[in-house]
Amino acid sequence: MEKLLMQATHFSPWKMHNFQFRQEIVFCCCCCLEAVFLKRFNSRFYFVLATVLWRRGYSSQQELVAHKVDLPVEMENPYKDPPKRCVLCGINVDYKNVQLLSQFVSPYTGRIYGRHITGLCGKKQKEISKAIKRAHVIGFMPVMYKDPTFLNDPKICDIRHPE
Amino acid sequence: MPRYELALILKAMQRPEVAATLKRTIEALMERGAVVRNLENLGERSLPYKISKHDQNHRRGGYFLVDFDGPPAIISTMMDHLGRDVDVIRPTFLKHPVSKTEECSGIIPVNYEDKLYTKKK
């Protein structure tokens, strides 16, 4: 379409945007405007332009419409994974259940494992460490070692392969 | 009135003596204007570490949990009272933990690059 106009008018390419605006006016009511164009602008250039636009009227309109429909619809990524959850997501942490607390404690020294070993999110790691310290003070959980009855619990924190 | 929890560790005694001690404690609480909701027995177990209190070394104890609503002023008076009681090894007053199962939305990945560069003031 633009190439045709170039050949007809010998105009420079950076003035094309003006022509496109006129193109849209023509597409609204292509038949009647053609006559207007011919009457108002008697110069040869405008005559050629008007006829070219009129002949190409219908097909270009369809092209424009089709072009708009083909554009991608803006939406959130539907294939996004749900956010990763840590082991304790949704579980209430209490100083009373010593078994849960003991799972995040070293069996040899009784020290609380760090975030890179337990793999908990920030909130839950803080809750766990606060609960463990509380249990130590109140007299629910041993400090220097892990309670022997909980030694065979399922392992959440693997110190040899952190994360 | 805020809701408190009393984590009580009593000396390892026979059943009637334990009952008497608990009765004393709860009556003391009620005298000071507390409303006791619930009393739970968590069993008699061996203590996690040796606790020496009132010139005695304890290795076993009875664990109890008292749920009550009371004015905040009674906490200090109750701590004095329980400290003087020979049968009580370790009393602890806590705010009642509100068991909130919040909707944990999972680990939101933090963009560390942005944190690093946008700290300019």
PDB file of C-alpha atoms in Angstrom, chain A residues 83-86 89-90 92 94-96 98 119 121 123 134-143 145, chain B residues 5 7 9 42 45 47-49 51 63 65 90 92 94-95 97-102 104-107:
ATOM      1  CA  PRO A  83       4.425 -19.955  44.460  1.00  0.00           C
ATOM      2  CA  LYS A  84       6.709 -22.421  46.187  1.00  0.00           C
ATOM      3  CA  ARG A  85       5.656 -23.351  49.720  1.00  0.00           C
ATOM      4  CA  CYS A  86       7.959 -24.228  52.554  1.00  0.00           C
ATOM      5  CA  CYS A  89       3.264 -23.374  55.202  1.00  0.00           C
ATOM      6  CA  GLY A  90      -0.162 -23.380  56.838  1.00  0.00           C
ATOM      7  CA  ASN A  92       0.589 -23.540  63.319  1.00  0.00           C
ATOM      8  CA  ASP A  94       3.543 -23.810  69.044  1.00  0.00           C
ATOM      9  CA  TYR A  95       6.113 -24.063  71.839  1.00  0.00           C
ATOM     10  CA  LYS A  96       4.182 -27.038  73.215  1.00  0.00           C
ATOM     11  CA  VAL A  98       8.309 -30.375  71.167  1.00  0.00           C
ATOM     12  CA  GLY A 119      14.610 -24.487  53.830  1.00  0.00           C
ATOM     13  CA  CYS A 121      10.538 -19.214  54.565  1.00  0.00           C
ATOM     14  CA  LYS A 123       8.371 -16.000  58.732  1.00  0.00           C
ATOM     15  CA  ARG A 134      10.712 -20.311  74.604  1.00  0.00           C
ATOM     16  CA  ALA A 135      10.456 -24.081  75.101  1.00  0.00           C
ATOM     17  CA  HIS A 136      14.036 -24.108  76.432  1.00  0.00           C
ATOM     18  CA  VAL A 137      13.258 -21.527  79.092  1.00  0.00           C
ATOM     19  CA  ILE A 138       9.899 -22.928  80.156  1.00  0.00           C
ATOM     20  CA  GLY A 139      11.340 -26.416  80.606  1.00  0.00           C
ATOM     21  CA  PHE A 140       9.663 -28.277  77.779  1.00  0.00           C
ATOM     22  CA  MET A 141      12.624 -28.996  75.527  1.00  0.00           C
ATOM     23  CA  PRO A 142      16.232 -29.969  76.231  1.00  0.00           C
ATOM     24  CA  VAL A 143      18.868 -27.404  75.330  1.00  0.00           C
ATOM     25  CA  TYR A 145      20.829 -32.255  72.917  1.00  0.00           C
TER      26      TYR A 145
ATOM     27  CA  GLU B   5      -1.703 -19.266  79.672  1.00  0.00           C
ATOM     28  CA  ALA B   7       2.617 -23.320  81.900  1.00  0.00           C
ATOM     29  CA  ILE B   9       5.632 -27.580  86.209  1.00  0.00           C
ATOM     30  CA  LEU B  42       0.235 -32.771  79.823  1.00  0.00           C
ATOM     31  CA  ARG B  45       7.491 -36.700  82.308  1.00  0.00           C
ATOM     32  CA  LEU B  47      12.385 -32.862  82.825  1.00  0.00           C
ATOM     33  CA  PRO B  48      14.623 -31.912  79.860  1.00  0.00           C
ATOM     34  CA  TYR B  49      17.362 -30.838  82.293  1.00  0.00           C
ATOM     35  CA  ILE B  51      16.130 -28.121  87.756  1.00  0.00           C
ATOM     36  CA  TYR B  63       3.238 -30.566  83.382  1.00  0.00           C
ATOM     37  CA  LEU B  65      -1.542 -25.827  81.469  1.00  0.00           C
ATOM     38  CA  ARG B  90       8.668 -23.587  87.258  1.00  0.00           C
ATOM     39  CA  THR B  92       5.516 -19.321  83.397  1.00  0.00           C
ATOM     40  CA  LEU B  94       2.369 -16.384  78.611  1.00  0.00           C
ATOM     41  CA  LYS B  95      -0.086 -14.607  76.413  1.00  0.00           C
ATOM     42  CA  PRO B  97      -1.214 -18.071  71.583  1.00  0.00           C
ATOM     43  CA  VAL B  98      -3.848 -17.124  69.033  1.00  0.00           C
ATOM     44  CA  SER B  99      -3.930 -20.137  66.740  1.00  0.00           C
ATOM     45  CA  LYS B 100      -4.119 -18.307  63.442  1.00  0.00           C
ATOM     46  CA  THR B 101      -3.947 -20.467  60.356  1.00  0.00           C
ATOM     47  CA  GLU B 102      -3.187 -17.553  58.048  1.00  0.00           C
ATOM     48  CA  CYS B 104       0.431 -18.653  53.807  1.00  0.00           C
ATOM     49  CA  SER B 105       0.916 -17.553  50.217  1.00  0.00           C
ATOM     50  CA  GLY B 106       4.169 -19.447  49.825  1.00  0.00           C
ATOM     51  CA  ILE B 107       7.682 -18.173  49.211  1.00  0.00           C
TER      52      ILE B 107
END
